[in-house]
Amino acid sequence: MSVTIGEAARASGVSAKMIRYYEETGLLGAAERTASGYRVYGEADLHALRFVRRARDLGFSMAEIADLLALWRDRERASAAVKGLALAHVGDLRRRIRELEAMARTLETLAERCCGDGRPDCPILDDLAGEG
């Protein structure tokens, strides 16, 4: 079975533009080509695209996805390596959540200090300008 890039995009949930990008960056191998030069994808390619899509949905970086793909393809891998990558990513996500929560608290505080009326003075803009 082989499908065109448009069919691969629909089947995997990855846009054709991103499929081409993943090939250009080496995340995915170059697609087979028809005699007329069109890209065609097989079942293994679709599995890899779905894998990448799910990993992106979970917030993994492109470098992390490359590492995960290599582990996925390596049938001799140790699951400890996969678990290590996943737990490192969880730690990064938790750090980013803390940072986002701190940003939200700061903005809430600034918004509480802003009168929100017709006057031009605004603690939010003052803070952003470094005047707060």
Short mmCIF file of C-alpha atoms in Angstrom, two decimals:
data_model
loop_
_atom_site.label_atom_id
_atom_site.label_comp_id
_atom_site.label_asym_id
_atom_site.label_seq_id
_atom_site.Cartn_x
_atom_site.Cartn_y
_atom_site.Cartn_z
CA MET A 1 0.00 0.00 0.00
CA SER A 2 1.26 3.45 -0.85
CA VAL A 3 -0.49 6.78 -0.55
CA THR A 4 0.11 10.34 -1.69
CA ILE A 5 1.24 13.07 0.67
CA GLY A 6 -2.34 14.38 0.92
CA GLU A 7 -3.65 10.94 1.85
CA ALA A 8 -0.79 10.49 4.32
CA ALA A 9 -1.67 13.84 5.87
CA ARG A 10 -5.32 12.87 6.29
CA ALA A 11 -4.47 9.43 7.65
CA SER A 12 -1.90 10.71 10.17
CA GLY A 13 -3.29 14.08 11.18
CA VAL A 14 -0.03 15.74 10.13
CA SER A 15 -0.28 18.44 7.46
CA ALA A 16 1.47 17.93 4.13
CA LYS A 17 3.61 20.98 4.89
CA MET A 18 4.78 19.43 8.17
CA ILE A 19 5.44 16.08 6.49
CA ARG A 20 7.75 17.83 4.02
CA TYR A 21 9.38 19.72 6.92
CA TYR A 22 9.97 16.50 8.87
CA GLU A 23 11.64 15.01 5.79
CA GLU A 24 13.77 18.13 5.21
CA THR A 25 15.00 18.14 8.81
CA GLY A 26 15.75 14.42 8.77
CA LEU A 27 13.17 13.51 11.41
CA LEU A 28 11.61 11.21 8.83
CA GLY A 29 13.40 9.51 5.99
CA ALA A 30 12.93 10.75 2.46
CA ALA A 31 9.72 9.51 0.90
CA GLU A 32 9.72 7.16 -2.04
CA ARG A 33 9.00 8.93 -5.32
CA THR A 34 6.90 7.95 -8.29
CA ALA A 35 8.34 8.14 -11.78
CA SER A 36 6.78 11.60 -12.06
CA GLY A 37 8.40 12.73 -8.81
CA TYR A 38 5.42 12.61 -6.46
CA ARG A 39 6.03 11.51 -2.89
CA VAL A 40 4.40 8.25 -1.82
CA TYR A 41 4.19 6.79 1.66
CA GLY A 42 3.81 3.26 2.93
CA GLU A 43 2.30 1.83 6.08
CA ALA A 44 5.56 2.23 8.05
CA ASP A 45 5.67 5.92 7.09
CA LEU A 46 2.10 6.39 8.32
CA HIS A 47 2.95 4.73 11.64
CA ALA A 48 5.96 7.05 12.02
CA LEU A 49 3.82 10.10 11.19
CA ARG A 50 1.21 9.09 13.77
CA PHE A 51 4.00 8.55 16.29
CA VAL A 52 5.37 12.04 15.62
CA ARG A 53 1.90 13.56 15.82
CA ARG A 54 1.21 11.96 19.21
CA ALA A 55 4.62 12.97 20.54
CA ARG A 56 3.99 16.57 19.41
CA ASP A 57 0.57 16.46 21.09
CA LEU A 58 2.38 15.54 24.32
CA GLY A 59 4.71 18.52 23.92
CA PHE A 60 7.96 16.75 23.07
CA SER A 61 10.51 18.87 21.20
CA MET A 62 11.74 17.88 17.76
CA ALA A 63 15.03 16.68 19.25
CA GLU A 64 13.19 14.58 21.83
CA ILE A 65 10.96 13.14 19.11
CA ALA A 66 14.03 12.19 17.08
CA ASP A 67 15.39 10.36 20.14
CA LEU A 68 12.04 8.66 20.77
CA LEU A 69 11.75 7.61 17.12
CA ALA A 70 15.23 6.10 17.26
CA LEU A 71 14.28 4.17 20.39
CA TRP A 72 10.95 3.10 18.86
CA ARG A 73 12.74 1.73 15.79
CA ASP A 74 15.40 -0.03 17.88
CA ARG A 75 13.87 -3.36 18.87
CA GLU A 76 16.87 -3.97 21.17
CA ARG A 77 16.27 -0.80 23.20
CA ALA A 78 15.97 -0.76 26.95
CA SER A 79 12.64 0.61 28.12
CA ALA A 80 14.57 2.45 30.85
CA ALA A 81 15.87 4.84 28.18
CA VAL A 82 12.32 5.61 27.04
CA LYS A 83 11.12 6.05 30.61
CA GLY A 84 14.03 8.39 31.31
CA LEU A 85 13.12 10.60 28.37
CA ALA A 86 9.47 10.64 29.39
CA LEU A 87 10.22 11.53 33.02
CA ALA A 88 12.65 14.26 31.97
CA HIS A 89 9.89 15.70 29.79
CA VAL A 90 7.43 15.54 32.70
CA GLY A 91 9.90 17.55 34.77
CA ASP A 92 10.21 20.13 32.02
CA LEU A 93 6.42 20.35 31.69
CA ARG A 94 6.03 20.86 35.45
CA ARG A 95 8.69 23.61 35.39
CA ARG A 96 6.89 25.35 32.51
CA ILE A 97 3.56 25.05 34.34
CA ARG A 98 5.10 26.76 37.39
CA GLU A 99 6.46 29.53 35.16
CA LEU A 100 3.07 30.01 33.46
CA GLU A 101 1.30 30.10 36.83
CA ALA A 102 3.75 32.77 38.03
CA MET A 103 3.08 34.82 34.90
CA ALA A 104 -0.67 34.50 35.42
CA ARG A 105 -0.35 35.64 39.06
CA THR A 106 1.72 38.65 38.01
CA LEU A 107 -0.80 39.66 35.35
CA GLU A 108 -3.71 39.19 37.76
CA THR A 109 -1.98 41.44 40.29
CA LEU A 110 -1.33 44.09 37.65
CA ALA A 111 -4.92 43.88 36.41
CA GLU A 112 -6.21 44.31 39.98
CA ARG A 113 -4.11 47.49 40.31
CA CYS A 114 -5.48 48.89 37.03
CA CYS A 115 -8.63 51.00 37.41
CA GLY A 116 -9.80 50.06 33.94
CA ASP A 117 -11.49 53.43 33.48
CA GLY A 118 -11.15 56.25 30.99
CA ARG A 119 -7.93 57.62 32.45
CA PRO A 120 -4.69 57.00 30.54
CA ASP A 121 -2.56 55.80 33.49
CA CYS A 122 -2.22 52.03 33.59
CA PRO A 123 -0.07 49.91 35.95
CA ILE A 124 -0.02 47.10 33.38
CA LEU A 125 1.60 49.26 30.70
CA ASP A 126 3.87 50.87 33.29
CA ASP A 127 5.13 47.43 34.33
CA LEU A 128 5.67 46.32 30.74
CA ALA A 129 7.62 49.52 30.10
CA GLY A 130 9.75 48.87 33.18
CA GLU A 131 8.25 51.79 35.04
CA GLY A 132 6.24 49.75 37.56
#
